[in-house]
XYZ file of C-alpha atoms in Angstrom:
539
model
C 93.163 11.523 15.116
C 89.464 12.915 15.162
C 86.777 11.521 12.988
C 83.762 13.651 12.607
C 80.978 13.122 9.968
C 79.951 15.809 7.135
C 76.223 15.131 6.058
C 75.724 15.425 2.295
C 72.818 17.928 1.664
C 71.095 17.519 -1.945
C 70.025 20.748 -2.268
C 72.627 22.481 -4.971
C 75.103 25.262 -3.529
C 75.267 25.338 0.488
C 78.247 25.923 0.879
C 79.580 27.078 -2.793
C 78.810 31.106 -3.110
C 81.624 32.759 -4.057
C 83.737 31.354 -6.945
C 87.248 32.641 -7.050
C 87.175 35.635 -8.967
C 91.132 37.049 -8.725
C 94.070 35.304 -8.696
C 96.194 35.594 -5.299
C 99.971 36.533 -5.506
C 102.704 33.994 -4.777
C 103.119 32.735 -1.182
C 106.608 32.611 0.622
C 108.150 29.482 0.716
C 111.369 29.050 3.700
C 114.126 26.653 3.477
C 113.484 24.153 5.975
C 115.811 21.443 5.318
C 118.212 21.695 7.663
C 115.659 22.242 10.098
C 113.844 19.161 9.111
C 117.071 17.346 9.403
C 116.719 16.020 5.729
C 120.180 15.307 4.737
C 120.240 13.429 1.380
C 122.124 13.397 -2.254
C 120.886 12.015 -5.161
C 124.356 11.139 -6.841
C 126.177 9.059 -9.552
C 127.790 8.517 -12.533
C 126.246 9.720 -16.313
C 123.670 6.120 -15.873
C 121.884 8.276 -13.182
C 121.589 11.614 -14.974
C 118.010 11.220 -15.877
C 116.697 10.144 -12.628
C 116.574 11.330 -9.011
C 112.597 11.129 -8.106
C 110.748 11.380 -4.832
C 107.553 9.388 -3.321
C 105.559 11.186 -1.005
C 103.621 8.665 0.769
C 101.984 8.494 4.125
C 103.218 4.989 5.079
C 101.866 5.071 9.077
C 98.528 6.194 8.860
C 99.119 9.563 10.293
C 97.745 11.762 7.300
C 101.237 13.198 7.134
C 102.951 12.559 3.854
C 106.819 10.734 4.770
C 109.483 11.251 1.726
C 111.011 8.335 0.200
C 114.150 9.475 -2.015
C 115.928 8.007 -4.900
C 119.962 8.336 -4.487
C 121.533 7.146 -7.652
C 124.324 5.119 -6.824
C 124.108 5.951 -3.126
C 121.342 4.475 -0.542
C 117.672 5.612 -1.423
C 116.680 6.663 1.580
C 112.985 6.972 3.759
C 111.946 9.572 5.957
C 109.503 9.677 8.330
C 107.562 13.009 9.227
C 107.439 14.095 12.503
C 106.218 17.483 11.785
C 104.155 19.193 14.174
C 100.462 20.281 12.741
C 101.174 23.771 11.150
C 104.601 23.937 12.529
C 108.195 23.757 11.396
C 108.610 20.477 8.895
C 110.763 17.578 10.611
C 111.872 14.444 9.272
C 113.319 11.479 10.353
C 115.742 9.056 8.378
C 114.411 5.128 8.926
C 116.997 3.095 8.180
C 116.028 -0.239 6.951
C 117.674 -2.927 4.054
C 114.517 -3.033 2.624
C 114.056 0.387 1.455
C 118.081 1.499 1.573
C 118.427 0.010 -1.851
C 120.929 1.778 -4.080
C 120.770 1.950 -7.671
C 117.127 3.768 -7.304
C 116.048 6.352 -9.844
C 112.544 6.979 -8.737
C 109.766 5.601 -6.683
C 106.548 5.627 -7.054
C 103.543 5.113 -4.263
C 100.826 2.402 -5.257
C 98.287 -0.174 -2.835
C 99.105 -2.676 -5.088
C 97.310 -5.473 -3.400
C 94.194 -3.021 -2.233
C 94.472 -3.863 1.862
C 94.595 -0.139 2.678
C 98.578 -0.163 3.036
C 100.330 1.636 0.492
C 103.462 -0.258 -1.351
C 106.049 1.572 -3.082
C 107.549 0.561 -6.761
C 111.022 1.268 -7.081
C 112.657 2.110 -10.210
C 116.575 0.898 -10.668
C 119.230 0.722 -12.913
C 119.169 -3.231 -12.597
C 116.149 -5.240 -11.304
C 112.823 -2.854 -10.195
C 111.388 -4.254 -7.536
C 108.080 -3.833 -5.794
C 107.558 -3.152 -1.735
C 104.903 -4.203 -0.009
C 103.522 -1.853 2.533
C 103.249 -3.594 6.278
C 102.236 -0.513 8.211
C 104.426 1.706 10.915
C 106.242 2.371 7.564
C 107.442 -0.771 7.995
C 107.994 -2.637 3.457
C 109.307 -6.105 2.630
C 110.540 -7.359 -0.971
C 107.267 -8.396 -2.404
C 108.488 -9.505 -6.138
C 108.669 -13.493 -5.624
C 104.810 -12.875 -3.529
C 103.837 -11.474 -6.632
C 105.571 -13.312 -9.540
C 106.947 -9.965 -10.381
C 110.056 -9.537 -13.066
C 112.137 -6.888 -12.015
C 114.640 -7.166 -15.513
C 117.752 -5.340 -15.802
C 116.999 -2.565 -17.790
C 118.026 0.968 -16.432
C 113.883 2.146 -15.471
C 113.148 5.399 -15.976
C 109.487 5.751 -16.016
C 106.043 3.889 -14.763
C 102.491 4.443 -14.067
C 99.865 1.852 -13.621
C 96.299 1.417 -13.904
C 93.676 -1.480 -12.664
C 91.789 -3.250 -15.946
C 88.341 -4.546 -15.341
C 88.506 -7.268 -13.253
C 91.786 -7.444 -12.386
C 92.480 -8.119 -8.992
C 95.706 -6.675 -9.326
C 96.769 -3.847 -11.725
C 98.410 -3.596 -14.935
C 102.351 -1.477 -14.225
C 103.766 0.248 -17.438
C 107.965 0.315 -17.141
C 109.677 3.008 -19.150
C 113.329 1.942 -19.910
C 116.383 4.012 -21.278
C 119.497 3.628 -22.923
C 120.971 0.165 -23.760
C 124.843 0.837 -23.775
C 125.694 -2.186 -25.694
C 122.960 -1.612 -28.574
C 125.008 0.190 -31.760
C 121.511 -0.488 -33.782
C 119.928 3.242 -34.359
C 116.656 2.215 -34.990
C 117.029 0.182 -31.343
C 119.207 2.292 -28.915
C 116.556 1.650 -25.974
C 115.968 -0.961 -23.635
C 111.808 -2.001 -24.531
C 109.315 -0.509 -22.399
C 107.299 -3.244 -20.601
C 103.780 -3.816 -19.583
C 102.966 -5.950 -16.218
C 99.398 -7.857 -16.585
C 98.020 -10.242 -13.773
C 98.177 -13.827 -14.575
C 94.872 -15.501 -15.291
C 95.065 -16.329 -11.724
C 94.750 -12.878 -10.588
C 96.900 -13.548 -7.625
C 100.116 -12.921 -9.561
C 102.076 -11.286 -12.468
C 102.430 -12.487 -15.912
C 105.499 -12.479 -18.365
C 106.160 -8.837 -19.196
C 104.724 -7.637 -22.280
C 107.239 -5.850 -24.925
C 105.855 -2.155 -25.696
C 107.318 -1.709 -28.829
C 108.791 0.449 -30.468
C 110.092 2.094 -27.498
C 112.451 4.971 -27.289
C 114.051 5.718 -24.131
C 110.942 7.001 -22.523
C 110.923 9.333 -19.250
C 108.044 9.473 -17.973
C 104.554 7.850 -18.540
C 100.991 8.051 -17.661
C 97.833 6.003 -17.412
C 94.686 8.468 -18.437
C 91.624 8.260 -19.772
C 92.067 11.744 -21.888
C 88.571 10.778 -23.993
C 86.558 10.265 -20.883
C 85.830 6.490 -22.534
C 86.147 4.611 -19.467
C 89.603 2.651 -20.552
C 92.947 4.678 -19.312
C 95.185 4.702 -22.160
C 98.998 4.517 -21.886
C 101.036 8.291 -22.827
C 104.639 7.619 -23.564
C 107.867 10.762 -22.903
C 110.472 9.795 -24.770
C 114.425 11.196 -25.047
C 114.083 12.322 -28.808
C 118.255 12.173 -28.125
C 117.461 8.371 -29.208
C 116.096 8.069 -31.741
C 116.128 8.853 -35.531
C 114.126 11.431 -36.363
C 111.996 9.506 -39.003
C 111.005 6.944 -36.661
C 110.564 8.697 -32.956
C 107.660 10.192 -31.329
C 106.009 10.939 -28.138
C 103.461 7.803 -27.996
C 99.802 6.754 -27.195
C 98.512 3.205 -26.400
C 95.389 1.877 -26.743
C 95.408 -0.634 -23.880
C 92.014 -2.411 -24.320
C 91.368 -4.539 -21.134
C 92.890 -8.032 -21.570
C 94.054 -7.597 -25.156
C 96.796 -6.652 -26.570
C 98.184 -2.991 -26.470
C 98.443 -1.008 -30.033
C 99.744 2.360 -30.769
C 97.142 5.380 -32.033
C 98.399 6.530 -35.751
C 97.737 9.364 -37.652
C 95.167 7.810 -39.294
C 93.335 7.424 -35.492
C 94.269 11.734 -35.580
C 97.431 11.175 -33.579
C 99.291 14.043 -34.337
C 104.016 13.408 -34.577
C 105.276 15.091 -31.501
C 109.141 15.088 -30.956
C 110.853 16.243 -27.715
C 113.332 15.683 -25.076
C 110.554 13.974 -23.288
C 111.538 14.504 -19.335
C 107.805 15.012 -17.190
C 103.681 14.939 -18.104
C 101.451 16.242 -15.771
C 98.079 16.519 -16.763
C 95.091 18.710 -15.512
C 91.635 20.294 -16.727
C 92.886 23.611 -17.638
C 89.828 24.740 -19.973
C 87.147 23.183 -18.110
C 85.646 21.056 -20.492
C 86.250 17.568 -18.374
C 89.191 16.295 -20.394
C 92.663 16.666 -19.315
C 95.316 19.045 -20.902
C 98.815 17.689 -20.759
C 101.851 19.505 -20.019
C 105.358 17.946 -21.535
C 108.922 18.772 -20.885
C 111.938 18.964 -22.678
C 114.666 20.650 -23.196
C 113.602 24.310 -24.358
C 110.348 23.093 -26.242
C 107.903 22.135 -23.648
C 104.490 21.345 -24.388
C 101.358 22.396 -23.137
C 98.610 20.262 -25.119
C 94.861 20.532 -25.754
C 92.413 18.445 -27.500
C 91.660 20.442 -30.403
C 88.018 18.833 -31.407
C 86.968 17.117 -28.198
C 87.415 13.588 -27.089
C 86.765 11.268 -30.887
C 90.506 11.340 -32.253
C 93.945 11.955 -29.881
C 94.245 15.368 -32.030
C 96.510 17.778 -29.807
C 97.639 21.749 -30.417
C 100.254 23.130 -28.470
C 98.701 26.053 -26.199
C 101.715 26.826 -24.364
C 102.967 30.005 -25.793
C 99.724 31.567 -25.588
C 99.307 30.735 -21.842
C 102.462 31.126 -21.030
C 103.723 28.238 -20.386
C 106.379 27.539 -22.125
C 109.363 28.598 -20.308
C 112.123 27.589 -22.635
C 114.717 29.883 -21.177
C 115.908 30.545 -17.606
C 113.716 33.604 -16.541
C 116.349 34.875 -13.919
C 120.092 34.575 -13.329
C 121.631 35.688 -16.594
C 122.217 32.766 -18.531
C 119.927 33.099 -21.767
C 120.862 29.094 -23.143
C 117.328 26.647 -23.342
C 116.135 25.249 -20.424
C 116.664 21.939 -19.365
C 112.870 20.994 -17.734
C 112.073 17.733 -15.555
C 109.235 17.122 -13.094
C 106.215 18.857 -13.394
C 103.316 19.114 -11.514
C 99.849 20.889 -11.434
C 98.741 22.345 -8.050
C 97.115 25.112 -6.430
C 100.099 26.916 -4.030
C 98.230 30.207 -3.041
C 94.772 28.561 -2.551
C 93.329 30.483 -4.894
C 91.314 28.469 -7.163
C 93.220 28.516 -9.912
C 95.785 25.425 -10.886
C 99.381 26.230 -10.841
C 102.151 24.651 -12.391
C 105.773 24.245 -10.745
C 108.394 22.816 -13.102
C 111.828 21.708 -11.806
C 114.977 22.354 -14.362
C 118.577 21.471 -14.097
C 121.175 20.682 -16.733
C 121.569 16.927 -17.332
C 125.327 17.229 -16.516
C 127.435 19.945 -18.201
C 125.543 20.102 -21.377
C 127.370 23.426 -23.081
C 124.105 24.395 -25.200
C 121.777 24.354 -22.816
C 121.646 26.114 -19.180
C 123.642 25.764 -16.475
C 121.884 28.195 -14.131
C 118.436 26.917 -14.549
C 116.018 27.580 -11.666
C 112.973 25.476 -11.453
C 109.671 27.235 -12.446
C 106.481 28.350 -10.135
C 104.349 29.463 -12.557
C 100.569 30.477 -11.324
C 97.597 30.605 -12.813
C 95.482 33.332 -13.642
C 91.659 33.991 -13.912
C 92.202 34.155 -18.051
C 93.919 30.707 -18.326
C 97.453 31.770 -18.236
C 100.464 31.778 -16.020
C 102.777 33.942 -14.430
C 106.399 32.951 -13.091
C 106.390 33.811 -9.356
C 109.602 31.245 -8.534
C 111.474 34.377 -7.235
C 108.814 36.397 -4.921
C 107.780 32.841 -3.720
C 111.489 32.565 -2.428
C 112.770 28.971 -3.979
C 115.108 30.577 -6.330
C 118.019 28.089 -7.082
C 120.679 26.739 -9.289
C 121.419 23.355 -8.449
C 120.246 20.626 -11.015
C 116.806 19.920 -10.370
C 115.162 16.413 -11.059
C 112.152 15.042 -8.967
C 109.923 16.933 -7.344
C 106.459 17.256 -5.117
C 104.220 19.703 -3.757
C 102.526 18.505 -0.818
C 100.973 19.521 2.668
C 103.834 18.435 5.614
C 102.470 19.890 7.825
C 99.327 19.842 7.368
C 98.128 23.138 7.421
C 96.136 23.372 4.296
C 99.175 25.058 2.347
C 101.401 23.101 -0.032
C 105.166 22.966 0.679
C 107.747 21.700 -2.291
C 110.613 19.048 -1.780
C 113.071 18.797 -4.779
C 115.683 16.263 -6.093
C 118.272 17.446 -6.992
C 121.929 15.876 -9.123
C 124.930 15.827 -7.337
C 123.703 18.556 -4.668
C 121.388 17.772 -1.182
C 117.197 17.943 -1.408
C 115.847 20.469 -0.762
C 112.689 21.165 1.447
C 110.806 24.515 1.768
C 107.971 25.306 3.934
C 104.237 27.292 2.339
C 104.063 30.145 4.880
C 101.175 31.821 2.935
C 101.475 35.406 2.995
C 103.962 35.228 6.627
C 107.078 34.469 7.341
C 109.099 31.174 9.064
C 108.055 32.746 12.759
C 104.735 33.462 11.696
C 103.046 31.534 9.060
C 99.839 33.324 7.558
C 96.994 30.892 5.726
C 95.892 32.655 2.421
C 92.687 31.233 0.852
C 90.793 28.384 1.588
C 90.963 25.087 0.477
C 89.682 21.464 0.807
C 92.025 17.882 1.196
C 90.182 14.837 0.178
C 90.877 11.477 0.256
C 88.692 9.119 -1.658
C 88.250 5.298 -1.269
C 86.231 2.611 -2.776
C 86.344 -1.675 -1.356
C 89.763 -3.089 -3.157
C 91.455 -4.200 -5.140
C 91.774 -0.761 -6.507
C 91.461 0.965 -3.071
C 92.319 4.522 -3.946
C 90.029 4.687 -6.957
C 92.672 5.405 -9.431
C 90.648 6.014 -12.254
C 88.322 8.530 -10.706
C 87.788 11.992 -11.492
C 87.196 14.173 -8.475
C 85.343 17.385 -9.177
C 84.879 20.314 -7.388
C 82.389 22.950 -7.643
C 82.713 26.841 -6.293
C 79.773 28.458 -7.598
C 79.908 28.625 -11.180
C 83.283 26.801 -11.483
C 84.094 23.300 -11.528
C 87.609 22.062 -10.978
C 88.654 18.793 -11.987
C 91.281 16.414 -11.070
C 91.934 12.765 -12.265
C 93.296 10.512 -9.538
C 96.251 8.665 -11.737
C 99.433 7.030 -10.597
C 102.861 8.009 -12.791
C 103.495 11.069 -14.812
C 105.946 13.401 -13.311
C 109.925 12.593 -13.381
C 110.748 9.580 -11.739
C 108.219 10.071 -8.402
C 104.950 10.719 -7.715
C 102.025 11.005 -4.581
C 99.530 9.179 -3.281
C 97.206 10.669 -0.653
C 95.434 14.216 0.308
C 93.825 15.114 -2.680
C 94.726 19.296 -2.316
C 92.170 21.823 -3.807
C 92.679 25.844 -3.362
C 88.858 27.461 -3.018
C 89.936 31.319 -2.801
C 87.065 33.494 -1.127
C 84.416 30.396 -0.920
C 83.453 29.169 2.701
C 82.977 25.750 1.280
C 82.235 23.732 -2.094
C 80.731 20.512 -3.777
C 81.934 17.560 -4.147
C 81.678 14.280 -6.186
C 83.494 11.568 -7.960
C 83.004 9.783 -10.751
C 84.213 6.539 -10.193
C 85.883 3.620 -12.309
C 83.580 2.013 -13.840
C 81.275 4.758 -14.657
C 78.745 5.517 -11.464
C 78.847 9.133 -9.959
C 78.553 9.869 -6.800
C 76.493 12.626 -5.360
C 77.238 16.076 -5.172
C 78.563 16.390 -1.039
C 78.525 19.776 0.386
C 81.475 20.558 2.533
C 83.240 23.695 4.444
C 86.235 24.919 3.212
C 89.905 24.770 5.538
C 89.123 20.693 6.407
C 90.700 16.998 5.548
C 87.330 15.018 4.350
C 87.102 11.197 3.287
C 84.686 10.240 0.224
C 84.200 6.830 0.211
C 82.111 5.027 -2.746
C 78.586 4.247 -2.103
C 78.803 6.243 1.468
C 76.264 9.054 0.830
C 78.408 11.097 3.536
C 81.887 12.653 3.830
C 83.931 11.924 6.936
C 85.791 14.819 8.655
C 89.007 13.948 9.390
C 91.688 15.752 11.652
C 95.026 14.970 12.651
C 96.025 13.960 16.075
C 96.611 16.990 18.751
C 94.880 19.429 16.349
């Protein structure tokens, strides 16, 4: 790979004339899986229903995001990317006992111990377990080296987040349904929150998060801008009684114990089939909106008086978010919504938002031909479905999901889970075709580092400014269904030749604004008052 260096210029606007000022159409996505030689089922019994999540993780050092895939009751499995720089996407199954574990729902990507290797947490119906990241995508059990628990609880959800001075960091488990509990104020396994021992080195006893209600997906954010990342909770409202159950919010002060916001703190009672959160700065005012699915009543939230109380409205119907129905294929039952995900496909400076749907098994009220959801964003704030001109139109079951560059060429491809049928793995080809590939906008991939333990600076907001416009991304691990990413950091510029960049970091300090050209990989590190150009090898 080539390493080049960027100098950060303090003068405001180099490189940022030009905001984006129209929204680009959809790009065209091809079916490459068979191509890529991705062969791989997520499959089981009604115990894996809810899961089937992906990790997209570069685990050799390459830049190029590798796939590691939940399969149920069959053999997760990892894949290596060979893909050529802009070319055709190619995989490559690595077998190994370590990672072809079955009983996976979901993975998620994490550098737990901060040594610049990323480890992978695996979420099973039995004992989770942690892998520690050895390079050459090369993991080892790493759960005794850690004093980790793994339980026994079917887990269904995580995200993590490092307290202040923790040497390790703190790893939220979601668990679901306990099929020998008859008690319907108790139908769920307890959620569970991981702490370092006092000797830092090491886990502690897990730490009940109750109540807990069959939760789906979690996520670590600081949604106040306070400095402390609170803990969101997506529960199944299938489980519990509707007196009792609620989405959820924990305070999670550092080194004391975790408490739920009420309504008396302004939390407002939210109750849904809680599947996926993704979170982004819609609005622009530098605090995250969150996006929730369910089954036909997703959620699109906002803070309704800025960051003092958790006080949410639903803005989804008026953006256009909601998609409760299937929008093509003729069956008019709900919508049965998983993973979802806030990106920019078309490079156009505007966030996007793909949502993957499937029914949970034969469910007779809801939708069985239930194509996921590419829904982009428009210069007003709302969305458009484009799921059909983008070409990735189909009607198997849908679970995990990712949007990531494969190959590298500064357009975001799509892999998706899916129940009982094989992944699938479509190319961006921008405004071309599979033979000839056509770039449409620009667009900027960071990666940003700080010294360990928390080496990827989860915690940090990254913002990015294009003339007038500031986009705004918080760098979190969980959310989603049952997978997540860690790496490239993917921003669409539209018309702009370049843009500035900074981070605020954990703990407070902000970086400098850095200058940089659109269409190239840079590396912000903290306290490095310069970007480093990065390209891939053979480039």
């Amino acid at each position: 790979m080539g390493l080049f260096i960027v100098i950060g210029v303090a003068a405001a606007g180099l490189f940022s004339k030009g905001a984006p000022a129209a929204a680009l159409g959809a790009p065209r996505f091809v079916d490459e899986t068979a191509a890529a030689g991705v062969d791989h089922i997520y499959s089981g019994g009604f115990e894996f229903a809810v899961g089937g999540g992906v990790a997209v993780v570069d685990c050799n050092g390459d830049g190029k995001p590798e796939l590691y895939l939940a399969g149920g009751s069959a053999s997760a499995a990892l894949y290596r990317n060979d893909s050529p720089v802009g070319g055709t996407l190619r995989f490559t199954r690595l077998r190994d006992p370590a990672t072809d574990l079955t009983h996976v729902n979901g993975a998620y990507p994490i550098d737990i111990d901060g040594d610049g290797l990323t480890d992978l947490v695996l979420l099973r119906n039995g004992e989770n377990v942690l892998l520690r990241g050895l390079g050459g995508c090369r993991f080892a059990r790493a759960n005794e080296m850690w004093g980790f628990d793994g339980g026994t609880a079917p887990t269904t959800a995580f995200s993590a987040t490092w307290e202040a001075g923790a040497t390790l960091p703190t790893l939220a488990f979601g668990n679901y349904v306990n099929p020998a509990s008859n008690d319907p104020h108790h139908l769920c396994f307890d959620n569970v929150l991981h702490r370092p021992a006092l000797t830092g080195s090491t886990y502690g006893p897990p730490i009940p998060l109750t109540p807990a209600w069959c939760a789906l997906s979690m996520l670590f954010s600081d949604w106040n801008r306070s400095g402390r990342m609170d803990l969101r909770v997506s529960n199944d409202q299938h489980y519990y009684l509707p007196t009792e159950g609620e989405e959820q919010l924990w305070r999670v002060p550092p080194g004391q114990p975790p408490s739920l916001y009420t309504s008396d703190d302004g939390w407002v009672t939210v109750q849904v089939q809680g599947m996926g959160i993704a979170s982004y700065d819609l609005t622009g005012d530098g605090y995250p909106e969150v996006f929730l699915t369910s089954q036909a009543d997703n959620r699109l939230q906002t803070l309704t008086a800025g960051p003092s109380r958790p006080t949410y409205r639903d803005i989804g119907q008026r953006r256009g978010a909601n998609a409760a129905q299937p929008f093509t294929g003729g069956d008019t039952r709900p919508s049965t919504a998983w993973h979802d995900e806030f990106a920019d496909v078309n490079n156009d400076g505007f966030a996007d938002l793909f949502i993957a749907k499937g029914n949970v098994t034969d469910q007779s009220d809801y939708a069985q031909k239930d194509p996921s959801d590419l829904l982009l964003g428009q210069p007003d704030g709302t969305f458009r479905e484009a799921a059909d001109v983008a070409g990735i139109i189909s009607f198997d079951r849908g679970r995990g999901a990712a949007l990531a560059d494969f190959n590298l060429d500064g357009m975001l491809d799509l892999v998706q889970v899916n129940y009982g049928a094989p992944v699938r793995l479509w190319r961006n080809a921008g405004t071309g075709d599979a033979s000839h590939p056509r770039a449409m906008g620009n667009w900027l991939a960071l990666s940003v580092a700080q010294s360990g333990p928390n080496a990827s600076a989860i915690g940090a907001w990254v913002e990015v400014r294009v003339g007038d416009q500031i986009m705004r991304r918080e760098l979190t691990v969980g959310g989603g269904h049952a997978g997540g990413q860690l790496g490239w950091i993917h921003f669409g510029l539209g018309n702009a030749a370049g843009a500035d960049v900074r981070v605020a970091w954990p703990g407070g300090e902000i970086g400098p604004w850095l200058h940089l050209p659109a269409n190239e990989f840079s590396v912000v590190k903290r306290g490095v008052a310069e970007a480093r150009r990065w390209s891939p090898a053979g480039s």
